[in-house]
Coordinates of C-alpha atoms and ligand atoms in Angstrom, one line a residue:
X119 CA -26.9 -63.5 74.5
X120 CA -23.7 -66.0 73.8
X121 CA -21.0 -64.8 71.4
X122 CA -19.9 -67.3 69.5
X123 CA -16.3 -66.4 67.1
X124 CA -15.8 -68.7 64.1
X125 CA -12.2 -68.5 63.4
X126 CA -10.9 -70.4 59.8
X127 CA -8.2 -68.8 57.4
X128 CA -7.3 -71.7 54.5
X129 CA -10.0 -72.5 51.3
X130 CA -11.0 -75.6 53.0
X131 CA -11.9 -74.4 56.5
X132 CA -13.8 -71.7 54.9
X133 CA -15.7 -74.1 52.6
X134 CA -17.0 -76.5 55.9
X135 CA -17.4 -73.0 58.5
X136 CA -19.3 -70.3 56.2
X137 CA -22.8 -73.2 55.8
X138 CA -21.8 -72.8 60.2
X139 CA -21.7 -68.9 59.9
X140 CA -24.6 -68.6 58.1
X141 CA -26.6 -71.6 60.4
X142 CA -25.4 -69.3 63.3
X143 CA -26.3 -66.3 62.0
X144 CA -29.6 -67.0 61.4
X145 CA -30.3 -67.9 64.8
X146 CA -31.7 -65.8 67.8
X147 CA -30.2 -65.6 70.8
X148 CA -26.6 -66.0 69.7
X149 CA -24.0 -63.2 68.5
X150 CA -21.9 -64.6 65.9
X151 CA -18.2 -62.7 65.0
X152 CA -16.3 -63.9 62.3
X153 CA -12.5 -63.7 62.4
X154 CA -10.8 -64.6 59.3
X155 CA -6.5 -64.7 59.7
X156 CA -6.3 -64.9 55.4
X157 CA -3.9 -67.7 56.5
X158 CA -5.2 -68.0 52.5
X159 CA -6.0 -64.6 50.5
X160 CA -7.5 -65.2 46.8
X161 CA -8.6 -68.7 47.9
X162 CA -10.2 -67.6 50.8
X163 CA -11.8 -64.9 49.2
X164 CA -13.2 -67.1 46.5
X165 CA -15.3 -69.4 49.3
X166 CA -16.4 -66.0 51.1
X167 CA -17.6 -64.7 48.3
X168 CA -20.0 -67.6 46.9
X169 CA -21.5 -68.0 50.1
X170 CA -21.2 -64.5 50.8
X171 CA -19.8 -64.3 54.1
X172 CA -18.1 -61.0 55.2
X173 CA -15.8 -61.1 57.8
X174 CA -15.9 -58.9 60.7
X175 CA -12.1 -59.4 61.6
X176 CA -9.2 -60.3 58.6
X177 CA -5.9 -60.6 60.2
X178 CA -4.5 -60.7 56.5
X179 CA -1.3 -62.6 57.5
X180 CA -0.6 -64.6 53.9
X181 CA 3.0 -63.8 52.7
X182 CA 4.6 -65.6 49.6
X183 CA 6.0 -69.2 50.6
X184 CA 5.0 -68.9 54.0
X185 CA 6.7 -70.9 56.6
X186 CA 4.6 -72.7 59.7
X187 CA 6.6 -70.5 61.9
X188 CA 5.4 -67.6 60.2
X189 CA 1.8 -68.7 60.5
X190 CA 2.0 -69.5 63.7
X191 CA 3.6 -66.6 65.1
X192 CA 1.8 -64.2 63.1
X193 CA -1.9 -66.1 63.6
X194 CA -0.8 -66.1 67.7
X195 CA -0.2 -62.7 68.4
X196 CA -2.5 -60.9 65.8
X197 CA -5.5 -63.2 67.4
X198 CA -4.5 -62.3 71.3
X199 CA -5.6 -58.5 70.4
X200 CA -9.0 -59.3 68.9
X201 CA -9.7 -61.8 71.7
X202 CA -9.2 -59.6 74.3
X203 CA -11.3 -56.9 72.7
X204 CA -14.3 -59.4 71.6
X205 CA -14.2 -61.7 74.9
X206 CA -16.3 -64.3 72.7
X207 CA -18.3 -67.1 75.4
X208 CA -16.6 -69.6 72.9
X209 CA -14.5 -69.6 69.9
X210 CA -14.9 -72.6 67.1
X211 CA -12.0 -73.3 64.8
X212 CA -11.6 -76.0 62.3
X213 CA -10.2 -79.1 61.6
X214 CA -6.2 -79.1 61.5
X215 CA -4.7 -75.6 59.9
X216 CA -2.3 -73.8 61.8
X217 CA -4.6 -71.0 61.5
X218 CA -6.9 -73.7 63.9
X219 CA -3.8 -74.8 65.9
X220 CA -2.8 -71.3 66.5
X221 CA -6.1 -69.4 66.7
X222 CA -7.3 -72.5 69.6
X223 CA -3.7 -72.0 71.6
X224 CA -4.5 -68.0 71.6
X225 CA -7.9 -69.4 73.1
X226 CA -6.1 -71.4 75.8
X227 CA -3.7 -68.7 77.2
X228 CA -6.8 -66.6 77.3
X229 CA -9.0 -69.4 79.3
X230 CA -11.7 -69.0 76.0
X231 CA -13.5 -72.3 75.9
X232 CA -13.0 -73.8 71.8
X233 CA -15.3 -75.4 70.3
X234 CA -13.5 -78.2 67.4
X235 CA -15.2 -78.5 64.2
X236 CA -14.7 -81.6 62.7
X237 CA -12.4 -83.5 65.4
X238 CA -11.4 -86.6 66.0
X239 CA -9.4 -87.4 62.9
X240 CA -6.5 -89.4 63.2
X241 CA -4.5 -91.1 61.6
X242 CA -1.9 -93.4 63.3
X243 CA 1.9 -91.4 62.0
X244 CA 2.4 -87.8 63.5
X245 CA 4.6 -86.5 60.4
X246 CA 1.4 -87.8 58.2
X247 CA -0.1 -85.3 57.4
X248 CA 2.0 -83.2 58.2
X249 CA 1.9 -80.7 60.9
X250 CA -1.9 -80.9 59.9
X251 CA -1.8 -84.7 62.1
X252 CA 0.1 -82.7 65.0
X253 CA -2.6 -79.4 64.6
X254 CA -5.5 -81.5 64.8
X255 CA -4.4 -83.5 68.0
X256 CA -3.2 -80.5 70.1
X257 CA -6.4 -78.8 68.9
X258 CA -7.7 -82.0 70.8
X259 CA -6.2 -81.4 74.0
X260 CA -7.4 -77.7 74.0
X261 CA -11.1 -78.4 73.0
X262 CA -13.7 -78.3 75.4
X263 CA -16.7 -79.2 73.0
X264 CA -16.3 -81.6 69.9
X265 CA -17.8 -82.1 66.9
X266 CA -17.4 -84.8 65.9
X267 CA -17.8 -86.0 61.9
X268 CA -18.7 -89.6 61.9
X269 CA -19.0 -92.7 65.0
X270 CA -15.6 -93.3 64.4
X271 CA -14.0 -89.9 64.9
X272 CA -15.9 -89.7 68.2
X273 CA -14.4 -93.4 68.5
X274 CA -10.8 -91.8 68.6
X275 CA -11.6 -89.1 70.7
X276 CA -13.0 -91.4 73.5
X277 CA -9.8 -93.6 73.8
X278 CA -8.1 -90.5 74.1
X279 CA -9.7 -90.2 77.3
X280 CA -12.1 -87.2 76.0
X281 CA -15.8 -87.0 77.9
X282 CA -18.2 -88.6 76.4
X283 CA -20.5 -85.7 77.2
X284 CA -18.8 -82.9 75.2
X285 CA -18.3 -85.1 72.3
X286 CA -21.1 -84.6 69.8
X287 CA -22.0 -86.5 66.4
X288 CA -22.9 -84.4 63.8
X289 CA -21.9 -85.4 60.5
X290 CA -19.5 -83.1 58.3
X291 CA -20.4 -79.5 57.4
X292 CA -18.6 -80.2 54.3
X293 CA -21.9 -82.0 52.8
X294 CA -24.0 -78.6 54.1
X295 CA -22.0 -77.0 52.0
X296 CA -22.1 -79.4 48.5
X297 CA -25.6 -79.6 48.7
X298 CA -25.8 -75.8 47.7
X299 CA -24.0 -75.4 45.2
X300 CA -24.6 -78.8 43.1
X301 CA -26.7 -76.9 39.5
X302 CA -28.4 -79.6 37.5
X303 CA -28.0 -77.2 34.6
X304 CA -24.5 -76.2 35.4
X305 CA -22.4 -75.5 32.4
X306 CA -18.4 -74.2 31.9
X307 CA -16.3 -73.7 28.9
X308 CA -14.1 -76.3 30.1
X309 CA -16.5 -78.5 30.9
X310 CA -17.5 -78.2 27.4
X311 CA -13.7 -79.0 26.0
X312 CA -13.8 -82.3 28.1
X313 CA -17.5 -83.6 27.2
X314 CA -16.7 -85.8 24.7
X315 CA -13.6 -87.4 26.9
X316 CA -13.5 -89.1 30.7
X317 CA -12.8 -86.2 32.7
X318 CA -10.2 -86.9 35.2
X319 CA -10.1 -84.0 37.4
X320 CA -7.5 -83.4 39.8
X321 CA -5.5 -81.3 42.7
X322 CA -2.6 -82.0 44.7
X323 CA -1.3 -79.7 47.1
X324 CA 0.3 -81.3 50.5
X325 CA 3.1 -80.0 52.0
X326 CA 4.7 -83.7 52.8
X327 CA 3.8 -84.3 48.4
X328 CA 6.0 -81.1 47.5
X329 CA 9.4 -82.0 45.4
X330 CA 9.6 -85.5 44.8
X331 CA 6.1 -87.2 45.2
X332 CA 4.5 -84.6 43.4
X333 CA 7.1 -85.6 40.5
X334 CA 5.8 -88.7 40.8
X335 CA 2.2 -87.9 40.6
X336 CA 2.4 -86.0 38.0
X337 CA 4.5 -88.8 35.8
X338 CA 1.7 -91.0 36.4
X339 CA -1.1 -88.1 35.3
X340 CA 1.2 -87.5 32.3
X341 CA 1.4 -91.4 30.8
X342 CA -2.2 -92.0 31.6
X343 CA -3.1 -89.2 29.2
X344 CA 0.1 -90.7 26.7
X345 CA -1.8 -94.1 27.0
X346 CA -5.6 -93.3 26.8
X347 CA -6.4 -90.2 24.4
X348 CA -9.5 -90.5 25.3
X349 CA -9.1 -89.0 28.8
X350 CA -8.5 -85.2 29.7
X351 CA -7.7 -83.7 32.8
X352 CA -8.3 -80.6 34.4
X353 CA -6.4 -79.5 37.1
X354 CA -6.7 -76.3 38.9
X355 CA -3.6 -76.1 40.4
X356 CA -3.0 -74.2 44.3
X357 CA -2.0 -70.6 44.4
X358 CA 1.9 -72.4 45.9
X359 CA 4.1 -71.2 43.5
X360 CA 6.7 -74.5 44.2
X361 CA 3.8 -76.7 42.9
X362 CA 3.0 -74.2 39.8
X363 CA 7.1 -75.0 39.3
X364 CA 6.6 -78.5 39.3
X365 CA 3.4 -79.0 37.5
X366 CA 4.6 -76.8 34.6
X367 CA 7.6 -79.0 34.3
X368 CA 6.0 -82.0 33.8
X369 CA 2.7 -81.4 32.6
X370 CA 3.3 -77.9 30.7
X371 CA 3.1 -79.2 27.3
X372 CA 0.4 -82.2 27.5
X373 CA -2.6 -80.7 25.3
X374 CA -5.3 -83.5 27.2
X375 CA -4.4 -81.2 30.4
X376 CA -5.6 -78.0 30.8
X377 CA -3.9 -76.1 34.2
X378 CA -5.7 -73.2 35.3
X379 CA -6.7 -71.1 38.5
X380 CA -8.5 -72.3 41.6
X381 CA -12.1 -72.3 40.9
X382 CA -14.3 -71.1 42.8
X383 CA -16.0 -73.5 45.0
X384 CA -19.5 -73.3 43.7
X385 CA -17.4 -74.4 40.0
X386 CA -15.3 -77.0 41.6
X387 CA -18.3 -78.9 43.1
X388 CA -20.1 -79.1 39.7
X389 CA -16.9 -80.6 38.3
X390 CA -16.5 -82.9 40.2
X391 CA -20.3 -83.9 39.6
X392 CA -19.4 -84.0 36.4
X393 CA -15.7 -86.0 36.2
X394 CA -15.4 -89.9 35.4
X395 CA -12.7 -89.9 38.9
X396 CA -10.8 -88.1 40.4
X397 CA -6.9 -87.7 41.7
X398 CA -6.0 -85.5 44.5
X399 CA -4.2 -85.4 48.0
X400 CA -6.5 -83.2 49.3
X401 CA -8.9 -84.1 52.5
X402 CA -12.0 -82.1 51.6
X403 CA -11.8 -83.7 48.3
X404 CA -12.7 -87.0 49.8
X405 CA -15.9 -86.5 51.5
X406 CA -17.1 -84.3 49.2
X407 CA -16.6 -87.4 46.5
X408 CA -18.0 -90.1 48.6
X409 CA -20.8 -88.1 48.9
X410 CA -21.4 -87.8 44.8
X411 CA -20.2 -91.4 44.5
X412 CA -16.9 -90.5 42.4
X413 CA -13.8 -92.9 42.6
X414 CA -10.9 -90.9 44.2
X415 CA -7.8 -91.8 43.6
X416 CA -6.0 -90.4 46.9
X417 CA -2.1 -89.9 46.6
X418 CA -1.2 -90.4 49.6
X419 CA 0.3 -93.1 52.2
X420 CA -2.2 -92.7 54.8
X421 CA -5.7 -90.9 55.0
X422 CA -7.9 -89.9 58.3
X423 CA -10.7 -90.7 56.1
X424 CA -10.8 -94.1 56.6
X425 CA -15.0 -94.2 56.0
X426 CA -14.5 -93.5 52.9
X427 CA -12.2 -96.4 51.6
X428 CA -14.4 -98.7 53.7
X429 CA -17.6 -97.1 51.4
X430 CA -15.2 -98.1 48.8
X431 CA -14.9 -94.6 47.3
X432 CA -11.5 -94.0 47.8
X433 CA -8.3 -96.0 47.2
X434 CA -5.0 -94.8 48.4
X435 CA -2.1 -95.2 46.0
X436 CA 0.7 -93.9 47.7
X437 CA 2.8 -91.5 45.9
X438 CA 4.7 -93.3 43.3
X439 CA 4.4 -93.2 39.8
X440 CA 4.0 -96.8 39.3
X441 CA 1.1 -97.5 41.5
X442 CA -0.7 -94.3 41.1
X443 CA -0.3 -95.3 37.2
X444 CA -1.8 -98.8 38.1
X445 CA -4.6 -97.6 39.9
X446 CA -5.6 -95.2 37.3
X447 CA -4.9 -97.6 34.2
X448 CA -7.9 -99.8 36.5
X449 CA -10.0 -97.5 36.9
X450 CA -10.1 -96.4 33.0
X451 CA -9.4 -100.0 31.5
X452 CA -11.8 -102.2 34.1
X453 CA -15.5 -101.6 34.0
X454 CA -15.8 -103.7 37.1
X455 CA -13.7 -101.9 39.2
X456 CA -14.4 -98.7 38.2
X457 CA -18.2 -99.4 39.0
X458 CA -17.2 -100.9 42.4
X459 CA -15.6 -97.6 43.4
X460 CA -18.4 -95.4 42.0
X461 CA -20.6 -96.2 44.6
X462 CA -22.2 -93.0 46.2
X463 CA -22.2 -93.2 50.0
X464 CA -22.6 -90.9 52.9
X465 CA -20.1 -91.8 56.0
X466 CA -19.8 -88.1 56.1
X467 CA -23.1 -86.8 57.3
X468 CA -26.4 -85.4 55.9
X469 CA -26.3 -82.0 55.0
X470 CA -27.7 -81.1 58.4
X471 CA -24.2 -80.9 60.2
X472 CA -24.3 -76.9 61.0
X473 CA -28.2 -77.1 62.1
X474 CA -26.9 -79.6 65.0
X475 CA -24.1 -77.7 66.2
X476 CA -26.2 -74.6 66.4
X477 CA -28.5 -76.6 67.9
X478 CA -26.2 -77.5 70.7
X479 CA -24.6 -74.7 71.2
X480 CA -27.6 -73.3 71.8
X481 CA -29.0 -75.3 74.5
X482 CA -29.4 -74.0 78.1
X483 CA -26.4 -74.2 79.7
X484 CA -24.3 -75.9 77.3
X485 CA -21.6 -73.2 76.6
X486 CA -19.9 -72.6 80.0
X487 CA -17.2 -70.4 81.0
X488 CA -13.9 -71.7 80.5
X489 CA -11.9 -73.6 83.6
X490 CA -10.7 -73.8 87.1
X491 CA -7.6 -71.6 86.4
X492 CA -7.3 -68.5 88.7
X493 CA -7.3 -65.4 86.9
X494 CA -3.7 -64.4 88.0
X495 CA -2.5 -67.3 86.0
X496 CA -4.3 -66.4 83.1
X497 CA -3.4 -62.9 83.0
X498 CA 0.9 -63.6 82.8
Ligands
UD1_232 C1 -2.8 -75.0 54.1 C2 -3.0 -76.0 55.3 C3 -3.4 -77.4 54.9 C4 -4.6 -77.3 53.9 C5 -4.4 -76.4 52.8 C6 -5.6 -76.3 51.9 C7 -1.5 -75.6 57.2 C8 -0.2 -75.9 57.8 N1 -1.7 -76.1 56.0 O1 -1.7 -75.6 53.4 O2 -3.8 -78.1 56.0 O3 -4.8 -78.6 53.4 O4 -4.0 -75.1 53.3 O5 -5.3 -75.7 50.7 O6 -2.3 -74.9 57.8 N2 -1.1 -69.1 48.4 C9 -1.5 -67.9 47.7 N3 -2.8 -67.6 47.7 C10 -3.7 -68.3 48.4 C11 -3.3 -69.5 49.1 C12 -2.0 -69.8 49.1 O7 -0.7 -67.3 47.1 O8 -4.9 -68.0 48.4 C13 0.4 -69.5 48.4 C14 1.3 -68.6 49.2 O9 2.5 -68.4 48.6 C15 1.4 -69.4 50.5 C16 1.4 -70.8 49.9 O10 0.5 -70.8 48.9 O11 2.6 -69.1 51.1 C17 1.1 -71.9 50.9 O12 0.0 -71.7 51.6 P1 -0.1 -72.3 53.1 O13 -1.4 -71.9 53.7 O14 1.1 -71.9 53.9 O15 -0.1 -73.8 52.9 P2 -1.1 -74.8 52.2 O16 -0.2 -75.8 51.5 O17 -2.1 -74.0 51.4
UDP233 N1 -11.8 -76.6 45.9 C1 -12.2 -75.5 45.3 N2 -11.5 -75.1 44.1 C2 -10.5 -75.9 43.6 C3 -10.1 -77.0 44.3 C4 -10.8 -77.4 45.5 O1 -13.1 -74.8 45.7 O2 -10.0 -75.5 42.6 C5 -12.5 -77.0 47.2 C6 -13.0 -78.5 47.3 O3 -14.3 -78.6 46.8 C7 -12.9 -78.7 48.8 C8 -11.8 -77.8 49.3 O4 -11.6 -76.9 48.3 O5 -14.1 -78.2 49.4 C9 -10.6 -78.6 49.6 O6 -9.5 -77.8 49.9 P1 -8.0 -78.2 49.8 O7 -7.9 -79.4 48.9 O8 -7.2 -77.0 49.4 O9 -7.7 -78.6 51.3 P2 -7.8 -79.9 52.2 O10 -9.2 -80.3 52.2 O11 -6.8 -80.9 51.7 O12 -7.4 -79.4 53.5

C-alpha cells in the first residue's frame, strides 16, 4: 500500500487539497496522512471544517505578524520530525506558500519524492508575487511529479527543461472544490442588505499590496461607492492585522461597505455567485471567478493566471487609485464592457482535477522511490 502525505497550511491551499484528501481517501490501495503546519489557524480551520477534513498532523506554527523567516524555519524543522516518523512513498504540497516551499525542501534533504499541485505558474518578475513567484519555482526544481493546471502551465514547465513524462494535465482542484459548495437556494443576512444594489465584493491581501498600494485600492473602492450609491461592497477582510489598520482608515466610515470576518468558504463561494464583479489581489479568487463568469477586477501588476484575461474574465489594473477607479467606473457605467467580461469560461479545469491525480498516482508503478543519492549523503 503507497502512503501518500498532503501537506498545505494557508486558506487557499486548503481550499484546492481537502476535494484531493477526500479523492484520496476514498480510494483503495493508498494510505493517505494529512499534515497541516497552521501556517494559517482560524482561516485554515474554516476550509477544514466545511469539507470536514481532520488532520492527522498540525504543526500549529502561526504567530501574530509572522515573518517568512519565521515560516520557514519553523515549517522546516517541525516537518523533518514527522517525516522521519511517517516515511510517506510521496508527499504533495501546493502551489507557492512557504508552508509548500518549506514542507517540499524538508522532502528534499530527506530524498521524499513531492508531488506539485498546481505547478507550472509563472509569471515573468521574481519579486512578483512575491516570495510566492520564488516558492513556486524552487518547488519546481524539487518536484518529481507535476500537476499541472492548464496546457500552458505544463507549457512553462517544459522549457524549463522538466520531463514531459512526469508532467500531467489535470485541470485545477480549485473548480472540485466550487462545484460543492455552489447552493441554488443559498441565502445570508448580508446578502440580503446588498440585494437591491450591485454587489461588488472584494479581498485584498498580498504581501507586495501592504502600505501603499493597498492605500491606493482602497481610495479607488472608497469614490466608486462616493460616485455610484447604487453599489455596495462587502469585503471580508484577512485575519493580517496591518491590512485591518489600513482598511479601517480608509474605508471605516463608508455605510455602502460592510467589513467583516473571513467567511467561510462554502459562504464566500455563494457570494461570489451572487456579486455584479469583483476586486481582489488574490489568486484563488481568479479561477474560481472565471469559472462562474464574474468580471475580476485584479489589483495587481502582473498575474500567473494569464488564461483567464485571455477568457476575458479578468483585467489587471495595477495598483493605483486612478486606474483601478477607471476600470471599475467601466465596468458599472458600460453595459458593453461589463457584458464582455462576464463571460463564464473554464481555462481552469472541470471539476474532475483530484479524480486524475488519484488516478495517476495510483497507477502501477508510477510513485517511485526518490533518487540516485547514496544514503550517507542523505543522512548528514
Ligand atoms: C499567505 C501566503 C500567500 C497566500 C495567502 C493566502 C506565504 C508567504 N504567503 O500569505 O501566498 O496568498 O497566505 O491568504 O506563504 N493571520 C491570522 N489568522 C489566520 C491567518 C493569518 O491571524 O488564520 C494573520 C497572522 O497575524 C499572520 C498574518 O495574518 O502573521 C499573515 O499570514 P501569513 O500566512 O504570514 O501571510 P499571508 O499574507 O496570509
Ligand atoms: N475565500 C474564503 N473566504 C473569504 C475570502 C476568500 O473562503 O473571505 C476563499 C476563496 O474562495 C478562495 C481562497 O479563499 O478559494 C483564496 O484565498 P486567498 O485569496 O487568501 O489566497 P490566494 O488564492 O491569493 O493565495
Amino acid at each position: 500500500m503507497q502512503k501518500i502525505m498532503v501537506i498545505f497550511g494557508t486558506r487557499p491551499e486548503a481550499v484546492k487539497m481537502c476535494p484531493l484528501v477526500r479523492e484520496l481517501k476514498a480510494r483503495a490501495g493508498i494510505q493517505t496522512v494529512v499534515c497541516v503546519t497552521g501556517q494559517h489557524r482560524q482561516m485554515l480551520d474554516q476550509v477544514l471544517e466545511v469539507f470536514s477534513v481532520l488532520p492527522d498532523y498540525d504543526l500549529s506554527i502561526m504567530q501574530e505578524k509572522q515573518t517568512l523567516f519565521d515560516i520557514t524555519e519553523k515549517v522546516l524543522l517541525r516537518m523533518q520530525k514527522v517525516l522521519e516518523k511517517e516515511r510517506p512513498d510521496v508527499v504533495l504540497v501546493h502551489g507557492d506558500t512557504s508552508t509548500a516551499f518549506a514542507s517540499a525542501l524538508a522532502c528534499f534533504y530527506l530524498g521524499i519524492p513531492v508531488g506539485h499541485v498546481e505547478a507550472g505558474l509563472r509569471t515573468h518578475n521574481l519579486y512578483a508575487p512575491f516570495p510566492e513567484k520564488f516558492n513556486r519555482k524552487v518547488i519546481g526544481i524539487i518536484s518529481r511529479y507535476d500537476f499541472a493546471p492548464t496546457a500552458a502551465a505544463r507549457e512553462n514547465l517544459l522549457q524549463e527543461g522538466k520531463e514531459d513524462s512526469r508532467i500531467f494535465v489535470t485541470g485545477n482542484t480549485v473548480i472540485d472544490a466550487l462545484r460543492t459548495t455552489i447552493r441554488t437556494a443559498y441565502t445570508h443576512p448580508e446578502l440580503e442588505w446588498a440585494k437591491d444594489s450591485r454587489l461588488l465584493l472584494m479581498t485584498v491581501h498580498r504581501r507586495e499590496n501592504l502600505g501603499e498600494p493597498m492605500r491606493q485600492i482602497f481610495r479607488a473602492v472608497r469614490r466608486a461607492c462616493r460616485e455610484h450609491p447604487d453599489v455596495k461592497v462587502i469585503y471580508p477582510i484577512h485575519k493580517n492585522p496591518s491590512i485591518r489598520e489600513t482598511a479601517a482608515e480608509i474605508l471605516g466610515n463608508v455605510p455602502q461597505i460592510h467589513m467583516m470576518e473571513p467567511l467561510d468558504v462554502l459562504a464566500f463561494h455563494n457570494f461570489m455567485a451572487r456579486c455584479y464583479c469583483i476586486l481582489t489581489d488574490s489568486g484563488g479568487i481568479q479561477e474560481e471567478a472565471s469559472f462562474l463568469g464574474k468580471p475580476v477586477l485584479v489589483a495587481r501588476d502582473t498575474t500567473e493566471r494569464p488564461e483567464g484575461v485571455a477568457a476575458g474574465t479578468l483585467r489587471l489594473t495595477g495598483t493605483k487609485e486612478e486606474t483601478i477607479y477607471h476600470s471599475l467606473q467601466m465596468l458599472l457605467d458600460s453595459p458593453d464592457f461589463y457584458r464582455d467580461m462576464s463571460n463564464a469560461a473554464s481555462p481552469y479545469g472541470d471539476g474532475q482535477a483530484s479524480r486524475r491525480i488519484a488516478d495517476i498516482l495510483l497507477e502501477p508503478g508510477a510513485i517511485v522511490p526518490e533518487l540516485t543519492a547514496p544514503a550517507e549523503f542523505l543522512k548528514t
